[in-house]
Amino acid sequence: MKTAWFLLAAIGLPVTGEAQSAPQEGTFRFVEGGEAGTREIFVGEKPAADTLVLTYGGSGCADLGKYWLPRLAEGMGIKARYLALNKRHVETGAVGDGGGASCSPAFNARNTPRQWMADYMEFISRTLDEEPRRWKKVVLVGGSEGGALAVRAARSRSDITHLVIVGDGGWSMRENLSSLLGTEAVDAAWKDIARYPDSTGKTWLGHPYRYWFDTFDHAPLGDYLALDIPVLIGIGERDRSVPAASAHEVLRAAQAAGKKNIGLVVYPGADHGLQADGHDHLQDFLQGAAQGIASGLVESSGH
């Protein structure tokens, strides 16, 4: 990295002003026969784009083409192909509530980390295989729950050049929730979850037990420390879903290991969506990260 990511994100370089296409809907069919919706936006002329930005869902069953992908493309603003894979059984136009209560039984039955990882890896591989050697920069963007998935996918591949994370850190779900709710409450919930690990009818904090059983104890910290590509994390100081301390732990551990590829921006007073007192820090964060990537100021030493 030629300069610190946190400086780029804090300064907020000017956007390109390139035209953004309307979100295009598609369908991705997996080798085993299932399918999921895709959403695509181009910023700038299609033939000129050499950057591919890939993203996947966070918590819940929202259609990423409704708000997230347009927001991501607008916020980053650089010439690129922005491509999102919805989770399986997400309905077109669904807003979602961040939990599983409003999601279909089919969605809740497949909403597990094992499914996310398998689907996202197949999607990335086949997308890159469609146009070999076209993309000079391949950026994974993970938000909230999708942050842990993005860093795991980046660790598992050699073709990802940059990683951008919003609202997530290095702790497990158990650690995050223990910090927010208290260890006693979390341990009590876990005892019941462990009794019914495959249940989609029983819920806690809006999610089925099946979801919690598979997500509870995966800690992304080791995945972060295994990466040599540039990584930027943005989190709100008053995040009530993922404590800012979880992101601080990634930076602390990276520095202790002598790694200089991970940057962290903590926004004072901001919430899980990087909003604070009417100010949209998410726009600032995405803009700074994208301009650093586009300008070459932030480069991967491994590519």
mmCIF file of N, CA and C in Angstrom, residues 31-122:
data_model
loop_
_atom_site.group_PDB
_atom_site.id
_atom_site.type_symbol
_atom_site.label_atom_id
_atom_site.label_comp_id
_atom_site.label_asym_id
_atom_site.label_seq_id
_atom_site.Cartn_x
_atom_site.Cartn_y
_atom_site.Cartn_z
ATOM 1 N N VAL A 31 -24.450 -24.885 -10.326
ATOM 2 C CA VAL A 31 -24.188 -26.162 -10.975
ATOM 3 C C VAL A 31 -25.111 -27.253 -10.444
ATOM 4 N N GLU A 32 -25.417 -27.195 -9.141
ATOM 5 C CA GLU A 32 -26.268 -28.247 -8.565
ATOM 6 C C GLU A 32 -27.748 -28.040 -8.842
ATOM 7 N N GLY A 33 -28.114 -26.936 -9.503
ATOM 8 C CA GLY A 33 -29.491 -26.764 -9.937
ATOM 9 C C GLY A 33 -30.256 -25.627 -9.324
ATOM 10 N N GLY A 34 -29.836 -25.096 -8.178
ATOM 11 C CA GLY A 34 -30.518 -23.968 -7.570
ATOM 12 C C GLY A 34 -30.213 -22.675 -8.308
ATOM 13 N N GLU A 35 -30.818 -21.576 -7.864
ATOM 14 C CA GLU A 35 -30.585 -20.296 -8.509
ATOM 15 C C GLU A 35 -30.734 -19.156 -7.506
ATOM 16 N N ALA A 36 -30.202 -17.995 -7.886
ATOM 17 C CA ALA A 36 -30.314 -16.782 -7.087
ATOM 18 C C ALA A 36 -30.286 -15.593 -8.024
ATOM 19 N N GLY A 37 -30.875 -14.494 -7.592
ATOM 20 C CA GLY A 37 -30.916 -13.299 -8.419
ATOM 21 C C GLY A 37 -29.589 -12.551 -8.413
ATOM 22 N N THR A 38 -29.271 -11.932 -9.534
ATOM 23 C CA THR A 38 -28.105 -11.051 -9.624
ATOM 24 C C THR A 38 -28.579 -9.642 -9.952
ATOM 25 N N ARG A 39 -27.788 -8.660 -9.551
ATOM 26 C CA ARG A 39 -28.064 -7.263 -9.860
ATOM 27 C C ARG A 39 -26.765 -6.625 -10.336
ATOM 28 N N GLU A 40 -26.851 -5.817 -11.391
ATOM 29 C CA GLU A 40 -25.642 -5.286 -12.017
ATOM 30 C C GLU A 40 -25.813 -3.819 -12.376
ATOM 31 N N ILE A 41 -24.776 -3.030 -12.113
ATOM 32 C CA ILE A 41 -24.730 -1.622 -12.485
ATOM 33 C C ILE A 41 -23.357 -1.331 -13.091
ATOM 34 N N PHE A 42 -23.323 -0.579 -14.174
ATOM 35 C CA PHE A 42 -22.064 -0.088 -14.726
ATOM 36 C C PHE A 42 -21.973 1.410 -14.465
ATOM 37 N N VAL A 43 -20.815 1.843 -14.028
ATOM 38 C CA VAL A 43 -20.513 3.264 -13.945
ATOM 39 C C VAL A 43 -19.475 3.549 -15.023
ATOM 40 N N GLY A 44 -19.785 4.469 -15.929
ATOM 41 C CA GLY A 44 -18.924 4.727 -17.071
ATOM 42 C C GLY A 44 -19.272 3.802 -18.228
ATOM 43 N N GLU A 45 -18.523 3.903 -19.292
ATOM 44 C CA GLU A 45 -18.761 3.063 -20.464
ATOM 45 C C GLU A 45 -18.320 1.627 -20.193
ATOM 46 N N LYS A 46 -19.150 0.660 -20.569
ATOM 47 C CA LYS A 46 -18.851 -0.743 -20.302
ATOM 48 C C LYS A 46 -17.496 -1.189 -20.843
ATOM 49 N N PRO A 47 -17.157 -0.872 -22.096
ATOM 50 C CA PRO A 47 -15.883 -1.382 -22.631
ATOM 51 C C PRO A 47 -14.653 -0.849 -21.899
ATOM 52 N N ALA A 48 -14.785 0.305 -21.257
ATOM 53 C CA ALA A 48 -13.625 0.928 -20.612
ATOM 54 C C ALA A 48 -13.387 0.425 -19.189
ATOM 55 N N ALA A 49 -14.356 -0.245 -18.613
ATOM 56 C CA ALA A 49 -14.247 -0.667 -17.216
ATOM 57 C C ALA A 49 -13.235 -1.793 -17.063
ATOM 58 N N ASP A 50 -12.292 -1.626 -16.145
ATOM 59 C CA ASP A 50 -11.337 -2.693 -15.849
ATOM 60 C C ASP A 50 -11.352 -3.066 -14.368
ATOM 61 N N THR A 51 -12.345 -2.531 -13.636
ATOM 62 C CA THR A 51 -12.511 -2.837 -12.217
ATOM 63 C C THR A 51 -13.842 -3.534 -11.996
ATOM 64 N N LEU A 52 -13.813 -4.628 -11.271
ATOM 65 C CA LEU A 52 -15.007 -5.396 -10.944
ATOM 66 C C LEU A 52 -15.220 -5.332 -9.443
ATOM 67 N N VAL A 53 -16.412 -4.862 -9.034
ATOM 68 C CA VAL A 53 -16.762 -4.766 -7.618
ATOM 69 C C VAL A 53 -17.866 -5.773 -7.341
ATOM 70 N N LEU A 54 -17.590 -6.729 -6.465
ATOM 71 C CA LEU A 54 -18.530 -7.800 -6.160
ATOM 72 C C LEU A 54 -19.018 -7.678 -4.727
ATOM 73 N N THR A 55 -20.314 -7.905 -4.522
ATOM 74 C CA THR A 55 -20.869 -7.810 -3.167
ATOM 75 C C THR A 55 -21.941 -8.871 -2.968
ATOM 76 N N TYR A 56 -22.195 -9.194 -1.703
ATOM 77 C CA TYR A 56 -23.159 -10.229 -1.325
ATOM 78 C C TYR A 56 -23.993 -9.703 -0.170
ATOM 79 N N GLY A 57 -25.049 -10.395 0.164
ATOM 80 C CA GLY A 57 -26.001 -9.908 1.149
ATOM 81 C C GLY A 57 -25.477 -9.885 2.569
ATOM 82 N N GLY A 58 -26.036 -8.978 3.360
ATOM 83 C CA GLY A 58 -25.829 -8.979 4.795
ATOM 84 C C GLY A 58 -26.959 -9.755 5.445
ATOM 85 N N SER A 59 -27.332 -9.364 6.630
ATOM 86 C CA SER A 59 -28.379 -10.060 7.352
ATOM 87 C C SER A 59 -29.741 -9.856 6.680
ATOM 88 N N GLY A 60 -30.564 -10.901 6.672
ATOM 89 C CA GLY A 60 -31.921 -10.784 6.149
ATOM 90 C C GLY A 60 -32.032 -11.108 4.673
ATOM 91 N N CYS A 61 -33.238 -10.869 4.124
ATOM 92 C CA CYS A 61 -33.558 -11.302 2.759
ATOM 93 C C CYS A 61 -33.857 -10.124 1.842
ATOM 94 N N ALA A 62 -33.111 -9.034 1.994
ATOM 95 C CA ALA A 62 -33.312 -7.865 1.128
ATOM 96 C C ALA A 62 -32.742 -8.109 -0.265
ATOM 97 N N ASP A 63 -33.422 -7.564 -1.269
ATOM 98 C CA ASP A 63 -32.934 -7.573 -2.646
ATOM 99 C C ASP A 63 -31.848 -6.494 -2.759
ATOM 100 N N LEU A 64 -30.627 -6.888 -3.083
ATOM 101 C CA LEU A 64 -29.507 -5.951 -3.102
ATOM 102 C C LEU A 64 -29.635 -4.894 -4.192
ATOM 103 N N GLY A 65 -30.479 -5.158 -5.179
ATOM 104 C CA GLY A 65 -30.688 -4.165 -6.235
ATOM 105 C C GLY A 65 -31.611 -3.037 -5.833
ATOM 106 N N LYS A 66 -32.302 -3.191 -4.713
ATOM 107 C CA LYS A 66 -33.266 -2.182 -4.278
ATOM 108 C C LYS A 66 -32.565 -0.946 -3.738
ATOM 109 N N TYR A 67 -31.659 -1.129 -2.791
ATOM 110 C CA TYR A 67 -30.963 0.005 -2.190
ATOM 111 C C TYR A 67 -29.442 -0.142 -2.201
ATOM 112 N N TRP A 68 -28.942 -1.328 -1.797
ATOM 113 C CA TRP A 68 -27.515 -1.450 -1.537
ATOM 114 C C TRP A 68 -26.643 -1.265 -2.771
ATOM 115 N N LEU A 69 -26.943 -1.961 -3.857
ATOM 116 C CA LEU A 69 -26.060 -1.855 -5.023
ATOM 117 C C LEU A 69 -26.063 -0.452 -5.629
ATOM 118 N N PRO A 70 -27.219 0.212 -5.804
ATOM 119 C CA PRO A 70 -27.177 1.600 -6.280
ATOM 120 C C PRO A 70 -26.399 2.514 -5.340
ATOM 121 N N ARG A 71 -26.549 2.279 -4.029
ATOM 122 C CA ARG A 71 -25.822 3.085 -3.051
ATOM 123 C C ARG A 71 -24.321 2.848 -3.157
ATOM 124 N N LEU A 72 -23.942 1.601 -3.341
ATOM 125 C CA LEU A 72 -22.539 1.246 -3.458
ATOM 126 C C LEU A 72 -21.915 1.878 -4.703
ATOM 127 N N ALA A 73 -22.602 1.770 -5.838
ATOM 128 C CA ALA A 73 -22.079 2.332 -7.087
ATOM 129 C C ALA A 73 -21.994 3.852 -7.019
ATOM 130 N N GLU A 74 -23.009 4.469 -6.437
ATOM 131 C CA GLU A 74 -23.003 5.927 -6.308
ATOM 132 C C GLU A 74 -21.901 6.372 -5.346
ATOM 133 N N GLY A 75 -21.769 5.664 -4.237
ATOM 134 C CA GLY A 75 -20.784 6.045 -3.236
ATOM 135 C C GLY A 75 -19.360 5.900 -3.737
ATOM 136 N N MET A 76 -19.062 4.780 -4.406
ATOM 137 C CA MET A 76 -17.713 4.585 -4.916
ATOM 138 C C MET A 76 -17.448 5.494 -6.115
ATOM 139 N N GLY A 77 -18.399 5.529 -7.046
ATOM 140 C CA GLY A 77 -18.350 6.511 -8.117
ATOM 141 C C GLY A 77 -17.303 6.301 -9.192
ATOM 142 N N ILE A 78 -16.491 5.239 -9.113
ATOM 143 C CA ILE A 78 -15.445 5.030 -10.104
ATOM 144 C C ILE A 78 -15.946 4.150 -11.251
ATOM 145 N N LYS A 79 -15.299 4.243 -12.391
ATOM 146 C CA LYS A 79 -15.655 3.408 -13.530
ATOM 147 C C LYS A 79 -15.460 1.947 -13.154
ATOM 148 N N ALA A 80 -16.540 1.198 -13.161
ATOM 149 C CA ALA A 80 -16.460 -0.199 -12.736
ATOM 150 C C ALA A 80 -17.757 -0.917 -13.068
ATOM 151 N N ARG A 81 -17.678 -2.229 -13.042
ATOM 152 C CA ARG A 81 -18.861 -3.078 -13.087
ATOM 153 C C ARG A 81 -19.171 -3.475 -11.646
ATOM 154 N N TYR A 82 -20.343 -3.113 -11.176
ATOM 155 C CA TYR A 82 -20.776 -3.414 -9.819
ATOM 156 C C TYR A 82 -21.775 -4.565 -9.898
ATOM 157 N N LEU A 83 -21.469 -5.659 -9.221
ATOM 158 C CA LEU A 83 -22.250 -6.875 -9.395
ATOM 159 C C LEU A 83 -22.577 -7.488 -8.037
ATOM 160 N N ALA A 84 -23.861 -7.767 -7.822
ATOM 161 C CA ALA A 84 -24.314 -8.338 -6.549
ATOM 162 C C ALA A 84 -25.006 -9.672 -6.790
ATOM 163 N N LEU A 85 -24.759 -10.599 -5.873
ATOM 164 C CA LEU A 85 -25.484 -11.861 -5.863
ATOM 165 C C LEU A 85 -26.406 -11.863 -4.658
ATOM 166 N N ASN A 86 -27.699 -11.971 -4.895
ATOM 167 C CA ASN A 86 -28.639 -12.121 -3.792
ATOM 168 C C ASN A 86 -28.493 -13.498 -3.163
ATOM 169 N N LYS A 87 -28.901 -13.607 -1.920
ATOM 170 C CA LYS A 87 -29.018 -14.923 -1.321
ATOM 171 C C LYS A 87 -30.150 -15.683 -2.025
ATOM 172 N N ARG A 88 -30.155 -16.974 -1.857
ATOM 173 C CA ARG A 88 -31.211 -17.787 -2.471
ATOM 174 C C ARG A 88 -32.576 -17.439 -1.869
ATOM 175 N N HIS A 89 -33.581 -17.480 -2.720
ATOM 176 C CA HIS A 89 -34.978 -17.278 -2.328
ATOM 177 C C HIS A 89 -35.274 -15.862 -1.837
ATOM 178 N N VAL A 90 -34.511 -14.889 -2.315
ATOM 179 C CA VAL A 90 -34.825 -13.484 -2.067
ATOM 180 C C VAL A 90 -35.779 -13.013 -3.160
ATOM 181 N N GLU A 91 -36.855 -12.350 -2.774
ATOM 182 C CA GLU A 91 -37.844 -11.891 -3.743
ATOM 183 C C GLU A 91 -37.420 -10.561 -4.351
ATOM 184 N N THR A 92 -37.712 -10.380 -5.622
ATOM 185 C CA THR A 92 -37.374 -9.144 -6.317
ATOM 186 C C THR A 92 -38.018 -7.946 -5.625
ATOM 187 N N GLY A 93 -37.200 -6.949 -5.321
ATOM 188 C CA GLY A 93 -37.704 -5.734 -4.697
ATOM 189 C C GLY A 93 -37.879 -5.805 -3.198
ATOM 190 N N ALA A 94 -37.577 -6.965 -2.586
ATOM 191 C CA ALA A 94 -37.760 -7.110 -1.141
ATOM 192 C C ALA A 94 -36.840 -6.168 -0.376
ATOM 193 N N VAL A 95 -37.382 -5.482 0.620
ATOM 194 C CA VAL A 95 -36.594 -4.572 1.434
ATOM 195 C C VAL A 95 -35.928 -5.315 2.581
ATOM 196 N N GLY A 96 -36.631 -6.292 3.170
ATOM 197 C CA GLY A 96 -36.074 -7.045 4.284
ATOM 198 C C GLY A 96 -36.062 -6.216 5.555
ATOM 199 N N ASP A 97 -35.880 -6.904 6.687
ATOM 200 C CA ASP A 97 -35.860 -6.213 7.971
ATOM 201 C C ASP A 97 -34.590 -6.497 8.758
ATOM 202 N N GLY A 98 -33.602 -7.102 8.099
ATOM 203 C CA GLY A 98 -32.360 -7.430 8.779
ATOM 204 C C GLY A 98 -32.408 -8.728 9.552
ATOM 205 N N GLY A 99 -33.586 -9.339 9.649
ATOM 206 C CA GLY A 99 -33.749 -10.603 10.351
ATOM 207 C C GLY A 99 -34.388 -11.630 9.448
ATOM 208 N N GLY A 100 -34.899 -12.691 10.045
ATOM 209 C CA GLY A 100 -35.512 -13.747 9.255
ATOM 210 C C GLY A 100 -37.021 -13.798 9.375
ATOM 211 N N ALA A 101 -37.599 -12.918 10.226
ATOM 212 C CA ALA A 101 -39.035 -12.991 10.500
ATOM 213 C C ALA A 101 -39.877 -12.737 9.258
ATOM 214 N N SER A 102 -39.418 -11.852 8.384
ATOM 215 C CA SER A 102 -40.191 -11.529 7.184
ATOM 216 C C SER A 102 -39.762 -12.344 5.975
ATOM 217 N N CYS A 103 -38.836 -13.265 6.162
ATOM 218 C CA CYS A 103 -38.312 -14.051 5.052
ATOM 219 C C CYS A 103 -39.095 -15.358 4.904
ATOM 220 N N SER A 104 -39.022 -15.936 3.720
ATOM 221 C CA SER A 104 -39.769 -17.158 3.436
ATOM 222 C C SER A 104 -39.135 -18.362 4.120
ATOM 223 N N PRO A 105 -39.913 -19.423 4.342
ATOM 224 C CA PRO A 105 -39.332 -20.659 4.891
ATOM 225 C C PRO A 105 -38.201 -21.207 4.031
ATOM 226 N N ALA A 106 -38.348 -21.068 2.714
ATOM 227 C CA ALA A 106 -37.289 -21.549 1.809
ATOM 228 C C ALA A 106 -36.000 -20.765 2.028
ATOM 229 N N PHE A 107 -36.124 -19.452 2.228
ATOM 230 C CA PHE A 107 -34.943 -18.626 2.499
ATOM 231 C C PHE A 107 -34.285 -19.050 3.807
ATOM 232 N N ASN A 108 -35.069 -19.164 4.859
ATOM 233 C CA ASN A 108 -34.518 -19.488 6.172
ATOM 234 C C ASN A 108 -33.871 -20.868 6.207
ATOM 235 N N ALA A 109 -34.359 -21.778 5.384
ATOM 236 C CA ALA A 109 -33.785 -23.122 5.348
ATOM 237 C C ALA A 109 -32.399 -23.142 4.717
ATOM 238 N N ARG A 110 -32.108 -22.176 3.837
ATOM 239 C CA ARG A 110 -30.812 -22.155 3.132
ATOM 240 C C ARG A 110 -29.899 -21.024 3.606
ATOM 241 N N ASN A 111 -30.332 -20.267 4.592
ATOM 242 C CA ASN A 111 -29.581 -19.095 5.031
ATOM 243 C C ASN A 111 -28.537 -19.478 6.085
ATOM 244 N N THR A 112 -27.463 -20.122 5.630
ATOM 245 C CA THR A 112 -26.384 -20.552 6.509
ATOM 246 C C THR A 112 -25.039 -20.186 5.887
ATOM 247 N N PRO A 113 -23.998 -20.015 6.707
ATOM 248 C CA PRO A 113 -22.678 -19.676 6.175
ATOM 249 C C PRO A 113 -22.153 -20.671 5.152
ATOM 250 N N ARG A 114 -22.431 -21.946 5.362
ATOM 251 C CA ARG A 114 -21.954 -22.937 4.392
ATOM 252 C C ARG A 114 -22.551 -22.692 3.011
ATOM 253 N N GLN A 115 -23.850 -22.350 2.986
ATOM 254 C CA GLN A 115 -24.505 -22.066 1.708
ATOM 255 C C GLN A 115 -23.968 -20.780 1.101
ATOM 256 N N TRP A 116 -23.813 -19.725 1.928
ATOM 257 C CA TRP A 116 -23.306 -18.448 1.418
ATOM 258 C C TRP A 116 -21.942 -18.626 0.763
ATOM 259 N N MET A 117 -21.063 -19.326 1.458
ATOM 260 C CA MET A 117 -19.695 -19.478 0.975
ATOM 261 C C MET A 117 -19.654 -20.249 -0.337
ATOM 262 N N ALA A 118 -20.361 -21.348 -0.382
ATOM 263 C CA ALA A 118 -20.384 -22.155 -1.605
ATOM 264 C C ALA A 118 -20.947 -21.348 -2.779
ATOM 265 N N ASP A 119 -22.036 -20.624 -2.524
ATOM 266 C CA ASP A 119 -22.675 -19.856 -3.592
ATOM 267 C C ASP A 119 -21.791 -18.706 -4.064
ATOM 268 N N TYR A 120 -21.236 -17.967 -3.122
ATOM 269 C CA TYR A 120 -20.424 -16.789 -3.469
ATOM 270 C C TYR A 120 -19.156 -17.200 -4.213
ATOM 271 N N MET A 121 -18.519 -18.273 -3.793
ATOM 272 C CA MET A 121 -17.305 -18.734 -4.455
ATOM 273 C C MET A 121 -17.599 -19.187 -5.887
ATOM 274 N N GLU A 122 -18.696 -19.887 -6.075
ATOM 275 C CA GLU A 122 -19.053 -20.309 -7.437
ATOM 276 C C GLU A 122 -19.375 -19.098 -8.307
#
